[in-house]
Coordinates of C-alpha atoms in Angstrom, one line a residue:
Chain A
A1 CA 12.5 7.6 11.2
Q2 CA 12.1 5.9 7.8
S3 CA 10.5 8.1 5.1
V4 CA 9.9 8.0 1.4
T5 CA 9.7 11.1 -0.8
Q6 CA 8.1 11.3 -4.2
P7 CA 8.8 14.8 -5.3
D8 CA 6.3 14.9 -8.3
I9 CA 2.7 14.9 -7.4
H10 CA 1.5 14.9 -11.0
I11 CA 3.3 14.0 -14.2
T12 CA 1.9 14.2 -17.8
V13 CA 3.7 12.4 -20.6
S14 CA 2.7 11.7 -24.2
E15 CA 1.9 8.2 -25.3
G16 CA 5.1 6.5 -26.6
A17 CA 7.4 8.8 -24.6
S18 CA 9.7 7.7 -21.9
L19 CA 8.9 8.0 -18.2
E20 CA 10.8 8.4 -15.0
L21 CA 9.2 8.7 -11.6
R22 CA 11.4 9.7 -8.8
C23 CA 11.6 8.2 -5.4
N24 CA 14.0 9.0 -2.5
Y25 CA 14.1 7.2 0.8
S26 CA 15.5 7.6 4.2
Y27 CA 16.4 4.4 5.9
G28 CA 19.2 3.4 8.2
A29 CA 19.9 -0.2 7.0
T30 CA 19.7 -1.9 3.6
P31 CA 16.3 -1.0 2.4
Y32 CA 13.7 -3.3 0.9
L33 CA 12.1 -1.1 -1.8
F34 CA 8.9 -1.5 -3.8
W35 CA 6.9 0.3 -6.4
Y36 CA 3.1 -0.2 -6.4
V37 CA 0.6 1.0 -8.9
Q38 CA -3.1 1.9 -8.2
S39 CA -5.5 2.2 -11.1
P40 CA -9.0 3.6 -10.4
G41 CA -11.1 1.1 -8.5
Q42 CA -8.2 -1.3 -8.2
G43 CA -6.0 -2.3 -5.3
L44 CA -2.3 -1.6 -4.9
Q45 CA -0.6 -3.8 -7.4
L46 CA 3.1 -4.6 -7.0
L47 CA 5.2 -3.5 -10.0
L48 CA 8.6 -4.5 -8.8
K49 CA 10.8 -4.9 -5.8
Y50 CA 14.4 -4.6 -4.8
F51 CA 15.9 -6.7 -1.9
S52 CA 19.5 -7.2 -2.9
G53 CA 21.8 -8.0 -5.7
D54 CA 21.5 -6.4 -9.2
T55 CA 20.6 -2.8 -8.7
L56 CA 18.5 -2.7 -11.9
V57 CA 15.3 -4.6 -11.4
Q58 CA 12.7 -5.5 -13.9
G59 CA 9.0 -5.5 -13.2
I60 CA 5.7 -6.2 -14.8
K61 CA 4.2 -4.1 -17.6
G62 CA 7.7 -3.2 -19.0
F63 CA 8.7 -1.2 -15.9
E64 CA 12.2 -1.1 -14.4
A65 CA 13.8 0.6 -11.4
E66 CA 17.3 1.3 -10.4
F67 CA 18.5 1.4 -6.8
K68 CA 21.3 4.0 -6.2
R69 CA 22.5 3.8 -2.7
S70 CA 24.7 6.9 -3.0
Q71 CA 21.7 8.9 -4.0
S72 CA 19.2 7.1 -1.7
S73 CA 17.0 6.8 -4.8
F74 CA 14.9 4.1 -6.4
N75 CA 13.5 5.7 -9.6
L76 CA 10.9 4.0 -11.8
R77 CA 11.3 4.0 -15.5
K78 CA 9.6 2.9 -18.6
P79 CA 11.0 3.5 -22.2
S80 CA 7.6 3.9 -23.9
V81 CA 4.4 4.7 -22.0
H82 CA 1.0 3.4 -23.0
W83 CA -2.3 5.0 -22.3
S84 CA -3.2 2.2 -20.0
D85 CA -0.3 3.2 -17.7
A86 CA -2.3 6.2 -16.4
A87 CA -2.6 5.5 -12.7
E88 CA -1.1 6.5 -9.4
Y89 CA 2.3 5.1 -8.5
F90 CA 3.6 4.6 -5.0
C91 CA 7.1 4.0 -3.9
A92 CA 7.5 2.2 -0.5
V93 CA 10.2 1.0 1.8
G94 CA 9.7 -2.2 3.8
E95 CA 10.5 -2.4 7.5
Y96 CA 10.8 -5.6 9.5
G97 CA 7.4 -7.0 10.0
N98 CA 6.3 -5.8 6.6
K99 CA 5.3 -2.4 7.8
L100 CA 5.6 -0.6 4.6
V101 CA 6.2 3.2 4.6
F102 CA 4.8 4.8 1.5
G103 CA 5.5 7.9 -0.4
A104 CA 2.7 10.3 -1.2
G105 CA 2.3 8.9 -4.7
T106 CA 2.7 10.3 -8.2
I107 CA -0.3 10.6 -10.5
L108 CA 0.6 9.8 -14.1
R109 CA -1.5 11.2 -16.9
V110 CA -0.9 10.0 -20.5
K111 CA -1.9 12.2 -23.3
S112 CA -2.5 10.9 -26.8
Chain B
E1 CA -3.9 -15.3 -9.6
P2 CA -4.9 -15.3 -5.9
E3 CA -6.5 -12.1 -4.7
V4 CA -7.3 -10.3 -1.5
T5 CA -11.0 -9.5 -1.4
Q6 CA -12.5 -6.6 0.5
T7 CA -16.1 -5.7 1.3
P8 CA -17.9 -3.4 1.1
S9 CA -16.2 -1.4 -1.7
H10 CA -17.9 1.8 -0.3
Q11 CA -19.7 2.5 2.9
V12 CA -21.3 5.7 4.1
T13 CA -22.1 6.0 7.8
Q14 CA -23.1 8.6 10.3
M15 CA -20.6 9.8 12.8
G16 CA -20.7 7.7 16.0
Q17 CA -21.8 4.5 14.2
E18 CA -19.9 1.3 14.3
V19 CA -18.4 0.1 11.0
I20 CA -17.0 -3.3 10.2
L21 CA -14.8 -3.7 7.1
R22 CA -14.2 -7.2 5.9
C23 CA -11.3 -8.9 4.1
V24 CA -10.6 -12.3 2.8
P25 CA -6.8 -12.8 2.6
I26 CA -5.1 -15.2 0.3
S27 CA -5.6 -18.7 1.7
N28 CA -2.1 -19.7 2.4
H29 CA -1.0 -16.4 3.9
L30 CA -0.3 -16.1 7.6
Y31 CA 0.1 -12.4 8.1
F32 CA -2.6 -9.8 7.7
Y33 CA -2.6 -6.0 7.7
W34 CA -4.7 -3.0 7.5
Y35 CA -3.6 0.3 5.9
R36 CA -5.5 3.4 5.2
Q37 CA -5.3 6.4 2.9
I38 CA -7.0 9.6 3.7
L39 CA -7.8 11.5 0.6
G40 CA -4.8 13.3 -0.7
Q41 CA -2.5 11.8 1.9
K42 CA -0.1 8.9 2.1
V43 CA -1.0 5.3 2.6
E44 CA -0.4 4.6 6.3
F45 CA 0.1 1.4 8.2
L46 CA -2.5 0.7 10.9
V47 CA -2.0 -2.8 12.2
S48 CA -0.5 -6.2 11.5
F49 CA -1.9 -9.5 12.8
Y50 CA -0.5 -13.0 13.1
N51 CA -1.5 -16.1 14.9
N52 CA -4.7 -14.5 16.2
E53 CA -3.1 -11.5 17.8
I54 CA -1.9 -8.1 16.9
S55 CA 1.8 -8.1 16.2
E56 CA 2.3 -4.4 15.6
K57 CA 0.1 -1.3 15.5
S58 CA 0.6 2.3 14.7
E59 CA -0.3 5.3 16.9
I60 CA -3.4 5.8 14.7
F61 CA -4.8 2.4 15.8
D62 CA -6.3 3.5 19.1
D63 CA -9.0 2.0 21.2
Q64 CA -11.6 2.8 18.6
F65 CA -10.2 0.2 16.3
S66 CA -10.1 -3.5 16.6
V67 CA -9.2 -6.4 14.4
E68 CA -10.2 -10.1 14.5
R69 CA -10.1 -13.2 12.4
P70 CA -13.5 -14.6 13.3
D71 CA -13.2 -17.7 11.2
G72 CA -10.6 -19.4 9.0
S73 CA -11.0 -17.0 6.1
N74 CA -12.2 -13.5 7.1
F75 CA -10.1 -10.7 8.7
T76 CA -12.1 -7.7 9.9
L77 CA -11.4 -4.2 11.0
K78 CA -14.0 -2.6 13.3
I79 CA -14.3 1.0 14.1
R80 CA -16.4 1.4 17.2
S81 CA -17.6 4.9 17.0
T82 CA -16.7 6.6 13.7
K83 CA -15.4 10.1 13.5
L84 CA -15.3 12.4 10.5
E85 CA -11.6 12.0 10.3
D86 CA -12.0 8.2 9.9
S87 CA -13.1 8.9 6.3
A88 CA -10.5 7.2 4.2
M89 CA -9.8 4.3 1.9
Y90 CA -8.9 1.2 4.0
F91 CA -6.7 -1.4 2.4
C92 CA -6.4 -5.0 3.6
A93 CA -3.2 -6.9 2.8
S94 CA -1.7 -10.3 3.4
S95 CA 1.6 -12.0 3.2
V96 CA 3.2 -15.4 3.6
T97 CA 5.8 -14.3 6.1
S98 CA 6.7 -11.1 8.0
S99 CA 10.2 -10.6 6.6
G100 CA 10.7 -7.2 5.3
A101 CA 11.8 -8.8 2.1
N102 CA 8.4 -10.4 1.7
V103 CA 5.7 -9.0 -0.6
L104 CA 2.3 -7.8 0.5
T105 CA -0.7 -8.5 -1.6
F106 CA -3.3 -5.7 -1.3
G107 CA -7.0 -5.7 -1.8
A108 CA -8.9 -3.1 -3.9
G109 CA -9.8 -1.2 -0.8
S110 CA -13.0 -0.2 1.1
R111 CA -13.9 3.5 0.9
L112 CA -15.4 4.7 4.2
T113 CA -17.3 8.0 4.2
V114 CA -18.3 9.4 7.6
L115 CA -21.0 12.1 7.6

């Protein structure tokens, strides 16, 4: 069965520091991969997606993610974190029919 | 930017009561979904809906749950007789197609608290 693992439940970084959120997936075919962000009181907002092609994908708010098939990973990165990036981040893999399978989420705290 | 709108944002109900959660998907989207997130757990797929019928449902989506599109704009999730374990955040989503490569747009969620 498809699954997504986000090994870090909480991460704290200083404002201006770089960020990497880890995501590993288990999926038999070529995966469709997504990162969503949820700020308090907000819905799940799409940050970026990978369907095919270039394995380094750019998203909104200065985020990027790299698909590594050999490691079954799709880690999210940002070179310099802003206080407004504090939120919960979800990695997901898309199945046919758009049934997304989500990871457990990583809560990002930004300290000034 | 088009949005998926959900109401209510928070509902408190007594166990055994019926609850209806409402969603207005993006107007040109054809596929509609409900997901839920129990506090501290993963976001889970409940059901997908297309052309006025359920296209797929998870094992969570038992006879207590139903969905319908009563008019051209609303998409509802009904829980017939709520249980304590139905307490969760319920997310509605919509998409243009059903391809796995398509993107779902989610609403802000409806938090259901069952007492």
